[in-house]
């Protein structure tokens, strides 16, 4: 309290300091009130929710035509360049499993699902990007904003002139877009991955199934490959086509066998049962043998192969028509 009639000019220095201190003491209270108001901000919890890398990136990205290889008079393997950086491609959209199909748009046309003949990309191509995504730093490096890293790789598409005419005729003048890969691929998880449990593997392929077979043979172990070279039993790829001219990749069979130990057996007239029965060099124990059926969507051929496996007492069977379980990706943080 101050004396009645005392002017502000007459206040002592200590009194003026007390008033100033009291005024400043009110400021933190205002800040606290404002901070409390922030908690009422709509969806504020999402500020702290964990998110996957590249979650905010577009689903469709530009690709580039590189070259093509004529496999038969009506079938080409079209090789395109695609973005695979984990900073730019969300994991849910990436090519992760053998048997997935590529989504392609040519010249802003309709979306097409195309068989892929190259394996999923090995993790070695993404090492630097994955370190960046984790936020790891090198010695003496400071954490500063930087541009997203781009990593491109080659993707091989197995296309026929009848089913995919625009992709079959793709050239550098065309615009190419690659979208999220479809499906969950072959169901290779489980006992089949046990190289000692199933040392013998027989693969049956026809039609576009040979593209999946090639991807499977070339897949590395870090992308759910079968480690075929390490399996001590017999390994066969029985490949059937309508005519000799329709057989694809003939010049690569020797390299496949050298790399994986898988011997390729081809036929144009025989059934899969005939090919299997006539193979006198195959020695197998049913309990330790796995069969992979890649019929390119031919349901009748798949049923025949299931009957063949039943007669051969082979119980570990992977079918192209039965895909693996879909991966469930986290959308939001706790409480979503």
mmCIF file of N, CA and C in Angstrom, residues 17-28:
data_model
loop_
_atom_site.group_PDB
_atom_site.id
_atom_site.type_symbol
_atom_site.label_atom_id
_atom_site.label_comp_id
_atom_site.label_asym_id
_atom_site.label_seq_id
_atom_site.Cartn_x
_atom_site.Cartn_y
_atom_site.Cartn_z
ATOM 1 N N UNK A 17 10.851 -1.632 -8.351
ATOM 2 C CA UNK A 17 11.383 -2.961 -8.694
ATOM 3 C C UNK A 17 10.409 -4.063 -8.301
ATOM 4 N N UNK A 18 9.719 -3.903 -7.156
ATOM 5 C CA UNK A 18 8.745 -4.896 -6.700
ATOM 6 C C UNK A 18 7.567 -4.975 -7.654
ATOM 7 N N UNK A 19 7.126 -3.815 -8.134
ATOM 8 C CA UNK A 19 6.006 -3.805 -9.065
ATOM 9 C C UNK A 19 6.393 -4.472 -10.377
ATOM 10 N N UNK A 20 7.594 -4.166 -10.872
ATOM 11 C CA UNK A 20 8.063 -4.781 -12.118
ATOM 12 C C UNK A 20 8.164 -6.283 -11.980
ATOM 13 N N UNK A 21 8.710 -6.749 -10.860
ATOM 14 C CA UNK A 21 8.838 -8.190 -10.637
ATOM 15 C C UNK A 21 7.479 -8.853 -10.571
ATOM 16 N N UNK A 22 6.531 -8.244 -9.960
ATOM 17 C CA UNK A 22 5.183 -8.815 -9.880
ATOM 18 C C UNK A 22 4.546 -8.912 -11.242
ATOM 19 N N UNK A 23 4.799 -7.890 -12.085
ATOM 20 C CA UNK A 23 4.223 -7.916 -13.435
ATOM 21 C C UNK A 23 4.831 -9.028 -14.263
ATOM 22 N N UNK A 24 6.167 -9.166 -14.146
ATOM 23 C CA UNK A 24 6.824 -10.216 -14.942
ATOM 24 C C UNK A 24 6.441 -11.595 -14.463
ATOM 25 N N UNK A 25 6.081 -11.742 -13.210
ATOM 26 C CA UNK A 25 5.708 -13.052 -12.679
ATOM 27 C C UNK A 25 4.438 -13.579 -13.317
ATOM 28 N N UNK A 26 3.644 -12.659 -13.872
ATOM 29 C CA UNK A 26 2.404 -13.095 -14.501
ATOM 30 C C UNK A 26 2.633 -13.721 -15.872
ATOM 31 N N UNK A 27 3.764 -13.411 -16.515
ATOM 32 C CA UNK A 27 4.007 -13.888 -17.879
ATOM 33 C C UNK A 27 4.054 -15.406 -17.987
ATOM 34 N N UNK A 28 4.796 -16.141 -17.128
ATOM 35 C CA UNK A 28 4.785 -17.605 -17.225
ATOM 36 C C UNK A 28 3.397 -18.197 -17.108
#
